Coordinates of C-alpha atoms and ligand atoms in Angstrom, one line a residue:
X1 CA 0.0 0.0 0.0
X2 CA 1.8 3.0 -1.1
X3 CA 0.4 6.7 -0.4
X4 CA 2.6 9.5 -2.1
X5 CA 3.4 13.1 -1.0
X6 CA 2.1 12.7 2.5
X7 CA 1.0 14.6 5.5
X8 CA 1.8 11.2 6.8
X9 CA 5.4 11.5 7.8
X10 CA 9.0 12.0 9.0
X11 CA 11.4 15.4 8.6
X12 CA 9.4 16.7 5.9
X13 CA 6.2 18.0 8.1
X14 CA 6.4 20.8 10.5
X15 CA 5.3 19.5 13.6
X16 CA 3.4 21.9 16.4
X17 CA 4.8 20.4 20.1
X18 CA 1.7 18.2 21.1
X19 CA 0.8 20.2 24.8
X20 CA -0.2 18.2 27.7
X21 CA -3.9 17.6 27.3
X22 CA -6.5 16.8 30.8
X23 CA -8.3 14.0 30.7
X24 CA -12.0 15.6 30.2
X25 CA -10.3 17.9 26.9
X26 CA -9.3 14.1 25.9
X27 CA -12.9 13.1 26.5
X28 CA -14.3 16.4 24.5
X29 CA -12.1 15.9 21.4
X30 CA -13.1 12.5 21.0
X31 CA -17.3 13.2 20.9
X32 CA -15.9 15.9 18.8
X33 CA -14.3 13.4 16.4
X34 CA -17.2 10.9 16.5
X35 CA -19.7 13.8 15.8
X36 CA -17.9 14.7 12.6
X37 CA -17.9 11.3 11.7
X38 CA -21.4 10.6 12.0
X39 CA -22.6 13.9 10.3
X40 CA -20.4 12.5 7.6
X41 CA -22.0 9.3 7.7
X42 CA -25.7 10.7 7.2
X43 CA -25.2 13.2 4.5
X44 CA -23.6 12.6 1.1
X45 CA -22.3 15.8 -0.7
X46 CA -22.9 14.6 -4.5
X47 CA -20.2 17.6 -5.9
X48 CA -17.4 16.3 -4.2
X49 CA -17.4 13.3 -6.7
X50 CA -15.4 15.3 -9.0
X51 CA -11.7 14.5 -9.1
X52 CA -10.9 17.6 -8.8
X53 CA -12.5 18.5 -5.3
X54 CA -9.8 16.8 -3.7
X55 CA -6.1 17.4 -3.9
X56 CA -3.2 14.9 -5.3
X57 CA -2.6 14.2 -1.7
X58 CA -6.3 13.1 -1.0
X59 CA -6.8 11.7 -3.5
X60 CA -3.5 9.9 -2.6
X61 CA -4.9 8.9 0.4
X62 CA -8.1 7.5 -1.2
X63 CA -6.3 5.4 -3.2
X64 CA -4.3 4.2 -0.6
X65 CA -8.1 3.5 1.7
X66 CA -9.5 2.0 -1.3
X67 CA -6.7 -0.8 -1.3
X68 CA -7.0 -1.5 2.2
X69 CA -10.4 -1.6 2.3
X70 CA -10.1 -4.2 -0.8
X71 CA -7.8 -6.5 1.1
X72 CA -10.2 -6.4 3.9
X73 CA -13.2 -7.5 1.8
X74 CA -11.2 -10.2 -0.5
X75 CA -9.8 -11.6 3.6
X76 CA -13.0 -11.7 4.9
X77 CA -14.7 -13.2 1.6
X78 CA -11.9 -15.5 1.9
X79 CA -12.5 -16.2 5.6
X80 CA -16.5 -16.8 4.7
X81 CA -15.4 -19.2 1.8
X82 CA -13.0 -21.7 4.3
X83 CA -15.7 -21.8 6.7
X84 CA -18.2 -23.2 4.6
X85 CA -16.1 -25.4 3.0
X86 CA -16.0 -28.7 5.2
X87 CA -12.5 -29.1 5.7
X88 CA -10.5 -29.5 9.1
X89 CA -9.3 -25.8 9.9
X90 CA -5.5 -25.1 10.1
X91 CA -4.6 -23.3 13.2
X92 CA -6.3 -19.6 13.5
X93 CA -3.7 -17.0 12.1
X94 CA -4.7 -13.4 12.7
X95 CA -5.6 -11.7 9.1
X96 CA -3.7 -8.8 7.7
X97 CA -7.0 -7.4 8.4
X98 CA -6.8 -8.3 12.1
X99 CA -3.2 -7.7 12.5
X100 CA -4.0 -3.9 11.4
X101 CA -6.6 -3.4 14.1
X102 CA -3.7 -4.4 16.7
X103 CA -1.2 -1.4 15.8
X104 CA -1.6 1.6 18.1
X105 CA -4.7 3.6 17.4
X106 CA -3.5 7.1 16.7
X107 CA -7.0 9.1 15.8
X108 CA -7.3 11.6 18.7
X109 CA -4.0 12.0 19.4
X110 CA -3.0 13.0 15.7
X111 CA -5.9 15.1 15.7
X112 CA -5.2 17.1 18.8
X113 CA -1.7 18.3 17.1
X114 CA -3.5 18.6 13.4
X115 CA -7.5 19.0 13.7
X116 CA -7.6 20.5 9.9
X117 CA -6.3 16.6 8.8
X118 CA -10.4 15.3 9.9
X119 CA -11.5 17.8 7.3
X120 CA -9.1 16.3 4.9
X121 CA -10.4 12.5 6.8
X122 CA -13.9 13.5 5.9
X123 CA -13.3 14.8 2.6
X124 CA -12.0 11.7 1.3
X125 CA -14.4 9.3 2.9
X126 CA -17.0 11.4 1.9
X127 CA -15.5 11.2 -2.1
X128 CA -15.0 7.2 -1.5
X129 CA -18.5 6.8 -0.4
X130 CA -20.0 8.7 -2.9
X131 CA -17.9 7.1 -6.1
X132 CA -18.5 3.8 -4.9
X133 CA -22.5 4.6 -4.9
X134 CA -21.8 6.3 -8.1
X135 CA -20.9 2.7 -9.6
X136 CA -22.8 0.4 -7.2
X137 CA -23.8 -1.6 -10.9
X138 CA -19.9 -2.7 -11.6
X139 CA -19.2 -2.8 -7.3
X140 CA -20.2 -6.1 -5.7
X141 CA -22.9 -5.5 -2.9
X142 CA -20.7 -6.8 0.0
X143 CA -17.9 -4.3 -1.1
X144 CA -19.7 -1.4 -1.5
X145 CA -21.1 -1.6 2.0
X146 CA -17.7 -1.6 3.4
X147 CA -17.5 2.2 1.9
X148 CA -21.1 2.8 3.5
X149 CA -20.2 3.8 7.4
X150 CA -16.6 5.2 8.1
X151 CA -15.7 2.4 10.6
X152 CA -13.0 1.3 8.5
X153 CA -11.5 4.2 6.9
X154 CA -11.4 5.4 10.6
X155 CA -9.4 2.0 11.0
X156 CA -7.2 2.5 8.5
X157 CA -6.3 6.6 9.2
X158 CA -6.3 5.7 12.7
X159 CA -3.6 3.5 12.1
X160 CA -1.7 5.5 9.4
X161 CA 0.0 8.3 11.2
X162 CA 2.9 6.9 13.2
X163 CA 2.9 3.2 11.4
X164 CA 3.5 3.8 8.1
X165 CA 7.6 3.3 6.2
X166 CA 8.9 6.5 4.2
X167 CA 9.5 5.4 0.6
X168 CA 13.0 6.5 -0.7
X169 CA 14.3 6.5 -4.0
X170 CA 15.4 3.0 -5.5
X171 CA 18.9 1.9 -4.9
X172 CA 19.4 3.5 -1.8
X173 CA 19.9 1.7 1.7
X174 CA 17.3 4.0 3.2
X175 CA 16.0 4.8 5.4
X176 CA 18.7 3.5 8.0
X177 CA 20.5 4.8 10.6
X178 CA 22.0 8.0 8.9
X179 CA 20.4 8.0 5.2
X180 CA 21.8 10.1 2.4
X181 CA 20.0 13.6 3.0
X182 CA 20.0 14.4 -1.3
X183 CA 17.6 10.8 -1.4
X184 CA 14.4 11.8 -2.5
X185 CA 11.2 10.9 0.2
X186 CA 8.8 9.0 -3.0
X187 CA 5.9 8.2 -0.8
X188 CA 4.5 6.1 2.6
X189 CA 4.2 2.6 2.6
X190 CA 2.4 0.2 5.1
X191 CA 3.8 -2.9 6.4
X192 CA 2.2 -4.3 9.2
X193 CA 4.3 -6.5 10.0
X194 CA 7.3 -3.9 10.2
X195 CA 5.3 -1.8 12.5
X196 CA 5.7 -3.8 15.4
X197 CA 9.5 -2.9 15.7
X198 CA 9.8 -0.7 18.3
X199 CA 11.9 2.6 17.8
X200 CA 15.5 3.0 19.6
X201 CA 18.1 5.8 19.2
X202 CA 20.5 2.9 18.8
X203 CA 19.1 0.1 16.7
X204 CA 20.3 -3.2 16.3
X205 CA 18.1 -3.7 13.2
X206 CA 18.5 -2.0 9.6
X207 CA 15.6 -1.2 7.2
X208 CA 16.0 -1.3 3.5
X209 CA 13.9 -1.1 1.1
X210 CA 13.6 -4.1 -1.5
X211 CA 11.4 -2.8 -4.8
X212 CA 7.7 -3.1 -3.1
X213 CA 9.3 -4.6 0.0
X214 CA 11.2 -4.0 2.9
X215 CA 13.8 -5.7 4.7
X216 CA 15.1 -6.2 8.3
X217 CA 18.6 -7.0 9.1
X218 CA 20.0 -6.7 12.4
X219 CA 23.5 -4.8 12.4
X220 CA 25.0 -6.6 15.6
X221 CA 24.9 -10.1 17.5
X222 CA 21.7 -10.4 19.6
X223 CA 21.5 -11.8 22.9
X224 CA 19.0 -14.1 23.6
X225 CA 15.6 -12.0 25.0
X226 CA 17.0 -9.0 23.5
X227 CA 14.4 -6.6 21.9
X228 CA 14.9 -5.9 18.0
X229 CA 14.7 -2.4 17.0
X230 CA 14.6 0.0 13.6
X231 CA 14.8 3.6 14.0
X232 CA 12.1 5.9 12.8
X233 CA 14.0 8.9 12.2
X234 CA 17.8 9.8 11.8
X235 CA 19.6 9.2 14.8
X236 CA 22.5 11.5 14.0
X237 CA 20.3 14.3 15.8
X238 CA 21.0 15.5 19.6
X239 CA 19.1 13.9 21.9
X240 CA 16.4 16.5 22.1
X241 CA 15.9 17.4 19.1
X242 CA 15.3 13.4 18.7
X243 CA 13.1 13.3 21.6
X244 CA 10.9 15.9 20.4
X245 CA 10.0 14.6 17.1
X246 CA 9.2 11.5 18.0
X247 CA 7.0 13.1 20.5
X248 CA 5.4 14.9 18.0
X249 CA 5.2 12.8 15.0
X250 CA 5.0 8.8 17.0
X251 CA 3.2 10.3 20.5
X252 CA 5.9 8.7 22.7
X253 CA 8.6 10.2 25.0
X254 CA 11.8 8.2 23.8
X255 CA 12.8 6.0 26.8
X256 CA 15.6 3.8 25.1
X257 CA 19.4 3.1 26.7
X258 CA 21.1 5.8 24.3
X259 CA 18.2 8.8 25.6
X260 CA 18.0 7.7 28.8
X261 CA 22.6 8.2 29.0
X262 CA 22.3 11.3 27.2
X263 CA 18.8 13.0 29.5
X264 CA 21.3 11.9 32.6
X265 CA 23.7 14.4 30.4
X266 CA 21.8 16.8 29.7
X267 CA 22.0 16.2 26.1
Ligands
ZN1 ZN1 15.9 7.4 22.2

């Protein structure tokens, strides 16, 4: 899945400092969120069906929804199909599907720091929703109902922001530890899988990318109940200047061995 010229990612976004938020403003931004959502869900804005309503990015993204979305319905058509077929079942193996809804939900929190991006969100659901009614003949039944409510675009976008690989140009061993600044960002991809590396200032695992797939190779010997790690953004940075984008753009104060030696530093 491959989304181009994002709002999704790393050093290319300017990103406000997220401020500390009490638990009932939590509360208020997420009825908020679900309000918007269900407005969206009970009225269809017919002009927005033209391309040209939305911009390269969103329509980026709804290209990038519509494929997920796909996947889910061919899984769970597939799913349906092996349980009717009366043959012993292998052991249960989470879907793609399944394994998506297990990465870290990142809704409210990316929409505290950017609430213009659920006006983008709704946008593009809206546009999905309304081209897929717009060819319900060609569309199977089953399918287009997945485009109906926004439960799973919300799944998806939830999941988007602070999961998804930068895509760098071909050839290059990117994004690792201290990638080539003149490589050119080409888009976001998602790889599930991939996203439940945990980030650390000082991996022991390098990501490269592999035409439409990515590969992890650990840099060092590994102890036995050691955690694997990749980095999410270039490490040659000082430790607070680190620490605060990840803060920003992953929602996590960076805890690993290499900030917690520098923070007793100062650093
Ligand atoms: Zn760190």
């Amino acid at each position: 899945m491959l989304g181009k010229q994002g709002k999704r990612g790393q050093a290319e976004e300017a990103i406000p400092n997220p401020t500390p938020v009490t638990n009932n403003e939590v509360d208020d931004v997420d009825k908020t969120i679900d309000a918007r959502w269900k407005t969206a869900e009970s009225s269809l804005m017919k002009n927005i069906l033209r391309s040209q309503s939305l911009s390269e990015s969103e329509l980026e993204t709804a290209r990038f929804l519509s494929s997920a979305i796909i996947r889910c319905w061919r899984e769970e058509l597939d799913t349906l199909g092996e349980k009717t077929q009366n043959t012993p079942q292998a052991p249960k193996l989470l879907s793609k599907w399944e394994n998506l809804l297990t990465l870290q939900n990142n809704e409210a929190v990316h929409l505290r720091a950017h609430p213009d991006t659920l006006d983008t969100w709704i946008r593009v659901y809206t546009f999905l929703r309304c081209a897929v009614q717009a060819a319900s003949s060609a569309i199977p039944s089953t399918l287009a109902s997945y485009f109906e409510g926004s439960e799973r675009i919300r799944d998806v976008l939830a999941r988007d922001h602070g999961n998804v690989f930068g895509i760098w140009e071909e050839g290059e061993a990117m994004p690792d530890h201290n990638r080539d600044d003149e490589s050119e960002m080409l888009g976001f991809a998602m790889y599930i899988d991939g996203s439940y590396f945990n980030h650390s200032c000082d991996p022991n695992v390098r990501k490269t990318r592999r035409g439409r797939a990515m590969e992890f190779r650990t840099t060092r010997e590994i102890v036995a109940g050691e955690e694997l790690n990749i980095n999410y953004i270039d490490t040659k940075a000082d430790g607070k200047s680190r620490r605060k984008e990840l803060l920003s753009g992953w929602y996590f104060d960076c805890k690993c061995r290499r900030c917690i030696d520098e923070q007793a530093l100062d650093i």
